[in-house]
mmCIF file of C-alpha atoms and ligand atoms in Angstrom:
data_model
loop_
_atom_site.group_PDB
_atom_site.id
_atom_site.type_symbol
_atom_site.label_atom_id
_atom_site.label_comp_id
_atom_site.label_asym_id
_atom_site.label_seq_id
_atom_site.Cartn_x
_atom_site.Cartn_y
_atom_site.Cartn_z
ATOM 1 C CA MET A 223 13.231 18.324 -24.892
ATOM 2 C CA THR A 224 13.456 18.719 -21.115
ATOM 3 C CA TYR A 225 11.528 16.576 -18.657
ATOM 4 C CA ASN A 226 9.221 19.517 -17.908
ATOM 5 C CA ASP A 227 8.562 20.123 -21.625
ATOM 6 C CA THR A 228 7.564 16.480 -22.007
ATOM 7 C CA ILE A 229 5.194 16.718 -19.067
ATOM 8 C CA GLY A 230 3.764 19.957 -20.429
ATOM 9 C CA GLN A 231 2.731 18.208 -23.626
ATOM 10 C CA LEU A 232 0.838 15.325 -22.057
ATOM 11 C CA PRO A 233 -2.953 15.321 -22.362
ATOM 12 C CA THR A 234 -4.264 15.957 -18.867
ATOM 13 C CA PRO A 235 -5.269 14.910 -16.325
ATOM 14 C CA CYS A 236 -2.925 11.941 -16.365
ATOM 15 C CA TYR A 237 -0.624 9.858 -14.243
ATOM 16 C CA TYR A 238 3.012 9.952 -15.294
ATOM 17 C CA TYR A 239 5.209 7.109 -14.059
ATOM 18 C CA ASN A 240 8.966 7.223 -13.791
ATOM 19 C CA LEU A 241 9.954 3.609 -14.448
ATOM 20 C CA GLU A 242 13.638 4.307 -13.890
ATOM 21 C CA LEU A 243 12.849 5.427 -10.365
ATOM 22 C CA LEU A 244 10.724 2.318 -9.912
ATOM 23 C CA ASP A 245 13.690 0.151 -10.962
ATOM 24 C CA ALA A 246 16.007 2.048 -8.647
ATOM 25 C CA THR A 247 13.548 1.588 -5.774
ATOM 26 C CA LEU A 248 13.224 -2.131 -6.472
ATOM 27 C CA LYS A 249 16.994 -2.554 -6.602
ATOM 28 C CA ASN A 250 17.306 -0.755 -3.300
ATOM 29 C CA VAL A 251 14.569 -2.713 -1.527
ATOM 30 C CA LEU A 252 16.138 -5.995 -2.672
ATOM 31 C CA LYS A 253 19.621 -4.877 -1.698
ATOM 32 C CA GLU A 254 18.479 -3.970 1.795
ATOM 33 C CA SER A 255 16.182 -6.969 2.422
ATOM 34 C CA SER A 256 18.684 -9.501 1.090
ATOM 35 C CA ARG A 257 21.101 -8.603 3.863
ATOM 36 C CA TYR A 258 18.870 -10.781 6.009
ATOM 37 C CA PRO A 259 18.406 -14.389 4.930
ATOM 38 C CA GLY A 260 14.843 -15.524 5.299
ATOM 39 C CA PHE A 261 13.277 -12.106 4.509
ATOM 40 C CA HIS A 262 10.715 -12.238 1.666
ATOM 41 C CA LEU A 263 8.867 -9.438 -0.133
ATOM 42 C CA HIS A 264 5.321 -9.459 -1.477
ATOM 43 C CA TYR A 265 4.317 -6.264 -3.262
ATOM 44 C CA ALA A 266 0.905 -5.012 -2.037
ATOM 45 C CA VAL A 267 -0.923 -4.881 -5.384
ATOM 46 C CA LYS A 268 -3.652 -2.663 -3.913
ATOM 47 C CA ALA A 269 -1.229 0.289 -3.945
ATOM 48 C CA ASN A 270 -1.053 0.246 -7.734
ATOM 49 C CA ALA A 271 -2.340 -2.553 -9.965
ATOM 50 C CA ASN A 272 -1.193 -0.990 -13.263
ATOM 51 C CA PRO A 273 0.051 -3.940 -15.384
ATOM 52 C CA VAL A 274 3.135 -2.057 -16.645
ATOM 53 C CA LEU A 275 4.287 -1.530 -13.076
ATOM 54 C CA LEU A 276 3.284 -5.006 -11.960
ATOM 55 C CA LYS A 277 5.302 -6.656 -14.745
ATOM 56 C CA ARG A 278 8.294 -4.585 -13.773
ATOM 57 C CA ILE A 279 7.945 -5.536 -10.124
ATOM 58 C CA SER A 280 7.449 -9.243 -10.799
ATOM 59 C CA ARG A 281 10.558 -9.284 -13.001
ATOM 60 C CA PHE A 282 12.586 -8.362 -9.944
ATOM 61 C CA GLY A 283 11.365 -11.550 -8.306
ATOM 62 C CA LEU A 284 9.068 -10.114 -5.666
ATOM 63 C CA GLY A 285 5.919 -11.934 -4.613
ATOM 64 C CA ALA A 286 2.482 -10.330 -4.499
ATOM 65 C CA ASP A 287 0.094 -9.470 -1.695
ATOM 66 C CA CYS A 288 -3.465 -9.475 -3.040
ATOM 67 C CA VAL A 289 -6.807 -8.510 -1.538
ATOM 68 C CA SER A 290 -9.270 -9.804 -4.106
ATOM 69 C CA GLY A 291 -9.660 -12.663 -6.546
ATOM 70 C CA ASN A 292 -9.139 -10.209 -9.385
ATOM 71 C CA GLU A 293 -5.878 -9.011 -7.871
ATOM 72 C CA VAL A 294 -4.727 -12.632 -7.654
ATOM 73 C CA LEU A 295 -5.561 -13.129 -11.344
ATOM 74 C CA ARG A 296 -3.930 -9.801 -12.334
ATOM 75 C CA ALA A 297 -0.787 -10.699 -10.385
ATOM 76 C CA LEU A 298 -0.579 -14.070 -12.165
ATOM 77 C CA GLU A 299 -1.131 -12.436 -15.582
ATOM 78 C CA CYS A 300 1.682 -9.996 -14.819
ATOM 79 C CA GLY A 301 4.203 -12.689 -14.069
ATOM 80 C CA PHE A 302 4.086 -13.153 -10.291
ATOM 81 C CA SER A 303 4.480 -16.812 -9.399
ATOM 82 C CA ALA A 304 1.586 -18.421 -7.566
ATOM 83 C CA GLY A 305 4.011 -19.771 -5.015
ATOM 84 C CA LYS A 306 4.765 -16.208 -3.882
ATOM 85 C CA ILE A 307 1.195 -14.866 -3.710
ATOM 86 C CA VAL A 308 -0.444 -14.156 -0.385
ATOM 87 C CA TYR A 309 -4.108 -13.243 -0.235
ATOM 88 C CA ALA A 310 -5.621 -11.125 2.572
ATOM 89 C CA GLY A 311 -8.940 -9.363 3.214
ATOM 90 C CA VAL A 312 -11.751 -9.489 5.769
ATOM 91 C CA GLY A 313 -14.443 -10.445 3.266
ATOM 92 C CA LYS A 314 -13.284 -13.027 0.766
ATOM 93 C CA THR A 315 -16.150 -14.475 -1.258
ATOM 94 C CA ASP A 316 -16.499 -18.211 -2.002
ATOM 95 C CA ARG A 317 -15.668 -17.536 -5.624
ATOM 96 C CA GLU A 318 -12.504 -15.636 -4.722
ATOM 97 C CA ILE A 319 -11.402 -18.421 -2.400
ATOM 98 C CA GLU A 320 -11.964 -20.972 -5.202
ATOM 99 C CA THR A 321 -9.917 -18.831 -7.607
ATOM 100 C CA ALA A 322 -7.028 -18.657 -5.157
ATOM 101 C CA LEU A 323 -7.179 -22.393 -4.396
ATOM 102 C CA ALA A 324 -7.429 -23.340 -8.070
ATOM 103 C CA ASN A 325 -4.219 -21.386 -8.663
ATOM 104 C CA ASP A 326 -2.491 -22.937 -5.639
ATOM 105 C CA ILE A 327 -1.331 -19.634 -4.121
ATOM 106 C CA PHE A 328 1.262 -19.688 -1.376
ATOM 107 C CA CYS A 329 -0.992 -18.604 1.494
ATOM 108 C CA PHE A 330 -4.298 -17.117 2.622
ATOM 109 C CA ASN A 331 -3.951 -14.451 5.265
ATOM 110 C CA SER A 332 -7.137 -15.159 7.094
ATOM 111 C CA GLU A 333 -8.930 -12.699 9.309
ATOM 112 C CA SER A 334 -11.495 -14.780 11.216
ATOM 113 C CA LEU A 335 -12.529 -18.273 12.223
ATOM 114 C CA PRO A 336 -15.728 -18.175 10.155
ATOM 115 C CA GLU A 337 -13.570 -17.430 7.120
ATOM 116 C CA VAL A 338 -11.145 -20.318 7.787
ATOM 117 C CA ASN A 339 -14.198 -22.518 8.139
ATOM 118 C CA VAL A 340 -15.333 -21.595 4.647
ATOM 119 C CA ILE A 341 -11.836 -22.071 3.231
ATOM 120 C CA GLN A 342 -11.781 -25.534 4.836
ATOM 121 C CA GLU A 343 -15.141 -26.450 3.254
ATOM 122 C CA ILE A 344 -14.157 -25.198 -0.192
ATOM 123 C CA ALA A 345 -10.716 -26.871 -0.034
ATOM 124 C CA GLU A 346 -12.412 -30.148 0.936
ATOM 125 C CA ARG A 347 -14.844 -29.889 -1.946
ATOM 126 C CA MET A 348 -11.965 -29.159 -4.341
ATOM 127 C CA GLY A 349 -9.924 -32.050 -2.914
ATOM 128 C CA THR A 350 -7.031 -29.820 -1.909
ATOM 129 C CA LYS A 351 -5.374 -28.314 1.143
ATOM 130 C CA ALA A 352 -5.123 -24.566 1.810
ATOM 131 C CA ARG A 353 -2.115 -22.948 3.443
ATOM 132 C CA VAL A 354 -3.308 -20.335 5.907
ATOM 133 C CA ALA A 355 -1.717 -17.707 8.118
ATOM 134 C CA LEU A 356 -3.899 -16.139 10.762
ATOM 135 C CA ARG A 357 -3.992 -12.385 10.763
ATOM 136 C CA VAL A 358 -3.586 -11.254 14.319
ATOM 137 C CA ASN A 359 -4.626 -7.858 15.621
ATOM 138 C CA PRO A 360 -1.700 -7.108 17.959
ATOM 139 C CA ASN A 361 -3.202 -3.972 19.465
ATOM 140 C CA VAL A 362 -0.184 -1.849 18.509
ATOM 141 C CA ASP A 363 -1.010 1.746 17.585
ATOM 142 C CA ALA A 364 0.584 2.855 14.327
ATOM 143 C CA HIS A 365 0.083 6.555 15.167
ATOM 144 C CA THR A 366 -0.911 7.318 11.600
ATOM 145 C CA HIS A 367 -4.147 8.734 10.172
ATOM 146 C CA HIS A 368 -7.077 6.933 11.841
ATOM 147 C CA TYR A 369 -8.480 5.809 8.486
ATOM 148 C CA ILE A 370 -5.274 3.860 7.742
ATOM 149 C CA THR A 371 -4.634 2.449 11.227
ATOM 150 C CA THR A 372 -5.523 -1.226 11.333
ATOM 151 C CA GLY A 373 -3.778 -2.883 14.265
ATOM 152 C CA ILE A 374 -5.751 -1.729 17.290
ATOM 153 C CA GLU A 375 -8.664 -3.564 18.832
ATOM 154 C CA GLU A 376 -11.320 -1.152 17.675
ATOM 155 C CA ASN A 377 -10.532 -2.030 14.024
ATOM 156 C CA LYS A 378 -12.333 -4.798 12.152
ATOM 157 C CA PHE A 379 -9.045 -6.445 11.188
ATOM 158 C CA GLY A 380 -7.553 -9.698 12.395
ATOM 159 C CA ILE A 381 -8.097 -12.101 15.238
ATOM 160 C CA TYR A 382 -7.960 -10.490 18.668
ATOM 161 C CA LEU A 383 -5.221 -11.565 21.033
ATOM 162 C CA TYR A 384 -7.543 -12.862 23.737
ATOM 163 C CA ASP A 385 -9.028 -15.299 21.214
ATOM 164 C CA LEU A 386 -5.847 -16.433 19.474
ATOM 165 C CA GLU A 387 -5.155 -19.782 21.169
ATOM 166 C CA ARG A 388 -8.770 -20.875 20.850
ATOM 167 C CA VAL A 389 -8.804 -20.075 17.114
ATOM 168 C CA ILE A 390 -5.446 -21.791 16.518
ATOM 169 C CA GLY A 391 -6.742 -24.877 18.373
ATOM 170 C CA VAL A 392 -9.824 -25.107 16.168
ATOM 171 C CA VAL A 393 -7.957 -24.422 12.904
ATOM 172 C CA GLN A 394 -5.264 -26.994 13.617
ATOM 173 C CA LYS A 395 -7.941 -29.689 13.574
ATOM 174 C CA PHE A 396 -9.183 -28.779 10.084
ATOM 175 C CA PRO A 397 -7.959 -31.551 7.732
ATOM 176 C CA HIS A 398 -7.900 -29.313 4.624
ATOM 177 C CA ILE A 399 -6.045 -26.443 6.245
ATOM 178 C CA GLU A 400 -2.329 -26.245 6.836
ATOM 179 C CA LEU A 401 -1.764 -23.510 9.387
ATOM 180 C CA ILE A 402 1.669 -22.129 8.499
ATOM 181 C CA GLY A 403 1.973 -18.756 10.137
ATOM 182 C CA LEU A 404 0.799 -15.540 11.688
ATOM 183 C CA HIS A 405 0.191 -12.302 9.816
ATOM 184 C CA PHE A 406 0.255 -8.714 11.096
ATOM 185 C CA HIS A 407 -0.382 -5.331 9.486
ATOM 186 C CA ILE A 408 -0.872 -2.374 11.763
ATOM 187 C CA GLY A 409 -1.275 0.551 9.401
ATOM 188 C CA SER A 410 0.140 2.558 6.568
ATOM 189 C CA GLN A 411 2.423 5.589 6.017
ATOM 190 C CA ILE A 412 4.460 4.765 9.144
ATOM 191 C CA THR A 413 7.761 6.657 9.226
ATOM 192 C CA ASP A 414 8.623 6.258 12.910
ATOM 193 C CA MET A 415 10.700 3.111 13.274
ATOM 194 C CA ASN A 416 9.703 2.902 16.949
ATOM 195 C CA VAL A 417 6.286 1.773 15.773
ATOM 196 C CA PHE A 418 7.833 -1.203 13.974
ATOM 197 C CA ARG A 419 10.004 -1.838 16.985
ATOM 198 C CA SER A 420 6.863 -2.025 19.143
ATOM 199 C CA LEU A 421 5.354 -4.446 16.657
ATOM 200 C CA CYS A 422 8.461 -6.686 16.820
ATOM 201 C CA LEU A 423 8.421 -6.726 20.607
ATOM 202 C CA LYS A 424 4.717 -7.533 20.633
ATOM 203 C CA VAL A 425 5.175 -10.384 18.163
ATOM 204 C CA ASN A 426 8.086 -11.739 20.240
ATOM 205 C CA GLU A 427 5.755 -11.752 23.239
ATOM 206 C CA ILE A 428 2.998 -13.510 21.305
ATOM 207 C CA GLN A 429 5.399 -16.160 20.012
ATOM 208 C CA ALA A 430 6.804 -16.778 23.486
ATOM 209 C CA ARG A 431 3.272 -17.181 24.819
ATOM 210 C CA LEU A 432 2.420 -19.667 22.059
ATOM 211 C CA ALA A 433 5.715 -21.551 22.450
ATOM 212 C CA GLN A 434 4.776 -22.351 26.046
ATOM 213 C CA GLN A 435 1.844 -24.247 24.608
ATOM 214 C CA GLY A 436 3.987 -26.010 22.044
ATOM 215 C CA ILE A 437 2.743 -23.835 19.167
ATOM 216 C CA ALA A 438 5.309 -22.662 16.592
ATOM 217 C CA PHE A 439 4.922 -21.555 12.980
ATOM 218 C CA PRO A 440 7.389 -21.605 10.094
ATOM 219 C CA HIS A 441 6.216 -18.227 8.693
ATOM 220 C CA ILE A 442 5.643 -14.787 10.119
ATOM 221 C CA ASN A 443 4.331 -11.893 8.023
ATOM 222 C CA PHE A 444 4.666 -8.279 9.170
ATOM 223 C CA GLY A 445 2.457 -6.761 6.444
ATOM 224 C CA GLY A 446 3.302 -3.406 4.925
ATOM 225 C CA GLY A 447 3.152 0.142 6.193
ATOM 226 C CA LEU A 448 6.526 1.754 5.567
ATOM 227 C CA GLY A 449 5.884 5.419 4.799
ATOM 228 C CA ILE A 450 7.540 7.805 2.372
ATOM 229 C CA ASN A 451 8.531 11.470 2.547
ATOM 230 C CA TYR A 452 5.622 13.264 0.879
ATOM 231 C CA ASP A 453 7.126 16.669 1.782
ATOM 232 C CA GLN A 454 10.411 16.169 -0.030
ATOM 233 C CA PRO A 455 10.017 13.850 -3.033
ATOM 234 C CA TYR A 456 13.157 15.186 -4.717
ATOM 235 C CA GLU A 457 15.363 14.920 -1.627
ATOM 236 C CA GLU A 458 14.194 11.444 -0.608
ATOM 237 C CA PRO A 459 12.893 9.643 -3.701
ATOM 238 C CA VAL A 460 13.506 6.181 -2.241
ATOM 239 C CA ALA A 461 12.015 5.109 1.098
ATOM 240 C CA ASP A 462 14.246 4.247 4.034
ATOM 241 C CA PHE A 463 14.327 0.498 3.435
ATOM 242 C CA LYS A 464 17.695 0.190 5.147
ATOM 243 C CA ASN A 465 16.412 1.368 8.505
ATOM 244 C CA TYR A 466 13.143 -0.512 8.070
ATOM 245 C CA PHE A 467 14.656 -3.954 7.596
ATOM 246 C CA ALA A 468 17.401 -3.240 10.131
ATOM 247 C CA THR A 469 14.664 -2.552 12.719
ATOM 248 C CA PHE A 470 13.083 -5.974 12.165
ATOM 249 C CA ALA A 471 16.463 -7.700 12.093
ATOM 250 C CA ARG A 472 17.421 -6.061 15.361
ATOM 251 C CA PHE A 473 14.231 -6.406 17.386
ATOM 252 C CA TYR A 474 12.363 -9.403 16.030
ATOM 253 C CA GLU A 475 13.441 -12.790 17.389
ATOM 254 C CA PRO A 476 12.583 -15.354 14.706
ATOM 255 C CA LEU A 477 12.192 -19.010 15.577
ATOM 256 C CA PRO A 478 14.865 -21.280 14.080
ATOM 257 C CA GLN A 479 14.391 -21.558 10.273
ATOM 258 C CA GLN A 480 11.438 -19.198 10.385
ATOM 259 C CA GLN A 481 10.761 -17.213 7.180
ATOM 260 C CA VAL A 482 9.877 -13.553 7.579
ATOM 261 C CA HIS A 483 7.556 -11.861 5.082
ATOM 262 C CA PHE A 484 6.797 -8.209 4.274
ATOM 263 C CA GLU A 485 4.112 -6.609 2.136
ATOM 264 C CA PRO A 486 5.294 -3.155 1.090
ATOM 265 C CA GLY A 487 2.954 -1.217 -1.174
ATOM 266 C CA ARG A 488 3.261 2.549 -0.922
ATOM 267 C CA ALA A 489 7.014 2.574 -0.305
ATOM 268 C CA LEU A 490 7.663 0.817 -3.628
ATOM 269 C CA VAL A 491 5.514 2.906 -5.933
ATOM 270 C CA ALA A 492 4.431 6.227 -4.394
ATOM 271 C CA HIS A 493 7.297 8.409 -5.561
ATOM 272 C CA CYS A 494 7.308 6.791 -9.020
ATOM 273 C CA GLY A 495 4.051 8.478 -10.055
ATOM 274 C CA ASP A 496 2.924 12.070 -10.440
ATOM 275 C CA LEU A 497 -0.527 13.346 -11.325
ATOM 276 C CA ILE A 498 -0.260 15.959 -14.086
ATOM 277 C CA ALA A 499 -2.962 18.543 -14.514
ATOM 278 C CA LYS A 500 -3.580 21.822 -16.311
ATOM 279 C CA VAL A 501 -4.962 25.011 -14.845
ATOM 280 C CA LEU A 502 -8.383 25.757 -16.293
ATOM 281 C CA TYR A 503 -9.062 28.974 -14.441
ATOM 282 C CA VAL A 504 -7.594 31.229 -11.806
ATOM 283 C CA LYS A 505 -10.350 32.539 -9.642
ATOM 284 C CA GLU A 506 -9.836 35.382 -7.215
ATOM 285 C CA GLY A 507 -11.946 35.556 -4.113
ATOM 286 C CA LYS A 508 -11.801 38.322 -1.507
ATOM 287 C CA LYS A 509 -9.327 36.479 0.676
ATOM 288 C CA LYS A 510 -8.065 33.724 -1.554
ATOM 289 C CA LYS A 511 -6.957 32.790 -5.001
ATOM 290 C CA PHE A 512 -8.064 29.476 -6.406
ATOM 291 C CA ALA A 513 -6.251 27.523 -9.094
ATOM 292 C CA VAL A 514 -8.957 25.387 -10.683
ATOM 293 C CA LEU A 515 -7.450 22.275 -12.280
ATOM 294 C CA ASP A 516 -8.712 19.839 -14.869
ATOM 295 C CA ALA A 517 -7.955 17.035 -12.360
ATOM 296 C CA GLY A 518 -10.407 16.319 -9.570
ATOM 297 C CA MET A 519 -10.915 14.155 -6.533
ATOM 298 C CA ASN A 520 -12.084 11.374 -8.819
ATOM 299 C CA ASP A 521 -8.533 11.239 -10.256
ATOM 300 C CA LEU A 522 -6.813 11.379 -6.873
ATOM 301 C CA MET A 523 -8.908 10.669 -3.786
ATOM 302 C CA ARG A 524 -6.222 10.864 -1.088
ATOM 303 C CA PRO A 525 -6.485 14.565 -0.173
ATOM 304 C CA ALA A 526 -10.294 14.438 0.000
ATOM 305 C CA LEU A 527 -10.442 11.127 1.822
ATOM 306 C CA TYR A 528 -7.543 11.366 4.300
ATOM 307 C CA GLN A 529 -6.558 15.040 4.243
ATOM 308 C CA ALA A 530 -3.362 13.681 2.657
ATOM 309 C CA PHE A 531 -0.591 16.081 1.740
ATOM 310 C CA HIS A 532 1.027 15.962 -1.709
ATOM 311 C CA LYS A 533 3.658 18.408 -2.844
ATOM 312 C CA ILE A 534 2.234 20.535 -5.681
ATOM 313 C CA GLU A 535 4.295 22.463 -8.213
ATOM 314 C CA ASN A 536 3.595 24.797 -11.112
ATOM 315 C CA ILE A 537 6.240 23.785 -13.612
ATOM 316 C CA THR A 538 5.241 26.308 -16.306
ATOM 317 C CA SER A 539 5.748 29.604 -14.575
ATOM 318 C CA ASP A 540 8.680 31.434 -13.079
ATOM 319 C CA LYS A 541 6.569 34.289 -11.777
ATOM 320 C CA PRO A 542 6.865 35.121 -8.065
ATOM 321 C CA GLU A 543 5.271 32.705 -5.643
ATOM 322 C CA GLU A 544 1.755 33.271 -4.389
ATOM 323 C CA LYS A 545 -0.667 31.265 -2.285
ATOM 324 C CA TYR A 546 -3.461 29.351 -3.930
ATOM 325 C CA ASP A 547 -6.074 26.840 -2.953
ATOM 326 C CA VAL A 548 -5.585 24.154 -5.584
ATOM 327 C CA VAL A 549 -8.973 22.678 -6.397
ATOM 328 C CA GLY A 550 -10.666 20.379 -8.880
ATOM 329 C CA PRO A 551 -13.789 20.904 -10.979
ATOM 330 C CA ILE A 552 -16.120 18.687 -8.929
ATOM 331 C CA CYS A 553 -19.036 20.092 -7.004
ATOM 332 C CA GLU A 554 -17.794 19.109 -3.536
ATOM 333 C CA SER A 555 -15.884 21.245 -1.082
ATOM 334 C CA SER A 556 -13.536 18.331 -0.391
ATOM 335 C CA ASP A 557 -12.418 18.435 -4.043
ATOM 336 C CA CYS A 558 -9.313 20.271 -2.989
ATOM 337 C CA PHE A 559 -5.688 19.119 -3.446
ATOM 338 C CA GLY A 560 -4.170 21.666 -1.086
ATOM 339 C CA LYS A 561 -4.949 24.902 0.718
ATOM 340 C CA ASP A 562 -2.664 27.942 0.730
ATOM 341 C CA VAL A 563 -0.167 26.224 -1.509
ATOM 342 C CA LEU A 564 2.786 28.356 -2.569
ATOM 343 C CA LEU A 565 3.018 28.187 -6.344
ATOM 344 C CA ASN A 566 4.791 30.262 -8.957
ATOM 345 C CA GLY A 567 2.193 32.770 -10.231
ATOM 346 C CA VAL A 568 -0.504 30.717 -11.970
ATOM 347 C CA SER A 569 -2.175 31.377 -15.345
ATOM 348 C CA ARG A 570 -4.687 29.434 -17.401
ATOM 349 C CA GLY A 571 -2.958 26.578 -19.230
ATOM 350 C CA ASP A 572 -0.098 26.145 -16.762
ATOM 351 C CA THR A 573 0.973 22.603 -16.010
ATOM 352 C CA ILE A 574 0.662 21.498 -12.393
ATOM 353 C CA VAL A 575 2.438 18.463 -10.952
ATOM 354 C CA ILE A 576 0.954 16.734 -7.924
ATOM 355 C CA HIS A 577 3.802 14.643 -6.647
ATOM 356 C CA SER A 578 4.135 11.164 -5.105
ATOM 357 C CA THR A 579 0.826 9.864 -6.328
ATOM 358 C CA GLY A 580 2.040 6.468 -7.571
ATOM 359 C CA ALA A 581 0.464 4.679 -4.587
ATOM 360 C CA TYR A 582 -3.309 4.688 -4.015
ATOM 361 C CA GLY A 583 -3.732 7.205 -6.834
ATOM 362 C CA GLU A 584 -4.611 5.710 -10.221
ATOM 363 C CA VAL A 585 -5.948 2.585 -8.567
ATOM 364 C CA MET A 586 -8.508 4.553 -6.515
ATOM 365 C CA ALA A 587 -9.650 6.780 -9.379
ATOM 366 C CA SER A 588 -13.345 6.685 -10.236
ATOM 367 C CA ARG A 589 -15.701 7.942 -12.893
ATOM 368 C CA TYR A 590 -17.628 10.158 -10.478
ATOM 369 C CA ASN A 591 -19.539 12.832 -12.417
ATOM 370 C CA LEU A 592 -19.049 10.538 -15.431
ATOM 371 C CA ARG A 593 -15.616 12.005 -15.883
ATOM 372 C CA GLU A 594 -13.101 9.999 -17.915
ATOM 373 C CA LEU A 595 -10.524 8.023 -16.001
ATOM 374 C CA PRO A 596 -7.145 9.785 -15.984
ATOM 375 C CA GLY A 597 -4.680 8.973 -18.750
ATOM 376 C CA VAL A 598 -1.468 7.066 -18.058
ATOM 377 C CA PHE A 599 2.012 7.711 -19.487
ATOM 378 C CA TYR A 600 5.460 6.367 -18.702
ATOM 379 C CA ALA A 601 9.013 7.636 -18.753
ATOM 380 C CA GLY A 602 11.996 5.290 -18.768
HETATM 381 N N1 LLP B 1396 -0.707 -5.524 3.759
HETATM 382 C C1 LLP B 1396 -1.972 -5.330 4.174
HETATM 383 C C2 LLP B 1396 -2.669 -6.400 4.839
HETATM 384 C C3 LLP B 1396 -2.586 -4.084 3.986
HETATM 385 O O1 LLP B 1396 -3.820 -3.892 4.422
HETATM 386 C C4 LLP B 1396 -1.875 -3.043 3.343
HETATM 387 C C5 LLP B 1396 -2.499 -1.739 3.116
HETATM 388 C C6 LLP B 1396 -0.566 -3.301 2.888
HETATM 389 C C7 LLP B 1396 -0.014 -4.548 3.118
HETATM 390 C C8 LLP B 1396 0.258 -2.273 2.191
HETATM 391 O O2 LLP B 1396 0.499 -1.200 3.027
HETATM 392 P P1 LLP B 1396 1.530 -0.038 2.577
HETATM 393 O O3 LLP B 1396 2.904 -0.640 2.518
HETATM 394 O O4 LLP B 1396 1.071 0.457 1.259
HETATM 395 O O5 LLP B 1396 1.381 0.963 3.643
HETATM 396 N N2 LLP B 1396 -5.470 4.072 0.606
HETATM 397 C C9 LLP B 1396 -4.665 4.469 1.771
HETATM 398 C C10 LLP B 1396 -3.784 3.358 2.254
HETATM 399 C C11 LLP B 1396 -4.554 2.113 2.655
HETATM 400 C C12 LLP B 1396 -3.647 0.977 3.052
HETATM 401 C C13 LLP B 1396 -4.422 -0.236 3.326
HETATM 402 N N3 LLP B 1396 -3.643 -1.425 3.573
HETATM 403 C C14 LLP B 1396 -3.857 5.690 1.383
HETATM 404 O O6 LLP B 1396 -3.978 6.196 0.279
HETATM 405 O O7 LLP B 1396 -3.089 6.203 2.223
#
C-alpha cells in the first residue's frame, strides 16, 4: 500500500505524524549543535506535547522547555531529566512553582521581580534553593507576525532593559535564589538569520554593560524561534539548523566557560505532522468554489488565529487543478484553512492533507462546538 493509500484510509480528521522524519530532524539538530561545545537544547514542549513525540525527543537526550506545571510533569513522565528542564511563563502559580521545585528542575526562566519574590518565598518554605535565569526583553524586533513577536518593549514578556541592573541587584540578595543566567526569546517562525544576528549583538552589548559592574552569569539562553519553510515542506523537510547555530557561534561572544541554551519548538516538530481531512461537500458560489472539510478551526487554529499559511493538497484526485476556498464546518468566517488554493479537482470523499501542522496544531486543538478532538496516528 502506498503512503497516500494509507493516509486515505485513516478516520478523519486526524493528525498523522512521520516519526522517521522526526528522528531525522533530531539527528540533524544534534549534529549541527554539537559542533559547538557548550550549546544545549531544550525542546519547547508547548509546540507539541504528544507523549509519543516527547518520548522520542527525550531519548535523543534533549532537555525540555516547559511553560506550565503540567508540562513539567509531562516532560518528566516522558523521560526528560529534571536537570535539563527549564520552566518559563509570565504567570506561574504558587502550585506550579512548588511542583517545579519539588522536582528540582534545572532552572526557572523568570519574567518579573514579583515572580522571583514568590519563588524565593516558596523555596524558603520548602527549605531549598531555586536556580533562576531572568528573562530579558531585549527590544529586538523579530519581524514576524505581531501575535508571535515577544521581544519588543510593548510586549508583556521579560524584564525591560532599563530595569535590569536594579532587578539583578535585588535578586542577588535573595538567599533561596541562585541567579545563574539571562534568558531571551524574541519571537517565533523567524527565518531571517539577521534577526538572530541582531539578538546576538544586543546580548553582547548587555553582557558588556553588566561586566562593567562585575556581573557575569554562567548560562545564557536564547529561547526558540527558528522558522520552517511552510511553502515547500517536501523540498525543505528539515529546518536550517546549520545556519542557525552557525549564526550564534559567529556573532555571540560567550563569557569564558559560559553555557549557551536554545529552546527550539516548531523547527523540531512542524514538518513531522500533517492534518488529514476528508471533503464533505463541494459548494459552488457565483465567484468561488468551496471545499468543505470535516476538519475545522478547532482541529487546527493557526490559519484562523494568525492567518498562517499551510500547504494544502488533494491526494485523491488527478483531475485538473482548480481554485478553492478550503473551509471547515464551523459557523465562523475565520474557519478557513486557505483561500484560492489550487487543488486537483475536488469531489466529496477526497482526502486532503494540510501540511506542516506538527507544531502548534494538535496541542492547540479544542472541543469548540463540542466536536471530538482530532484523532492521532503515526508512521515509522
Ligand atoms: N521559548 C519560549 C520562551 C517561547 O515563548 C517559545 C514559543 C519557544 C521557546 C518556542 O518557540 P519556537 O521555536 O516554537 O518558535 N502558537 C504560535 C507560536 C507561539 C510561540 C510562543 N512561544 C504559532 O502557532 O505560530
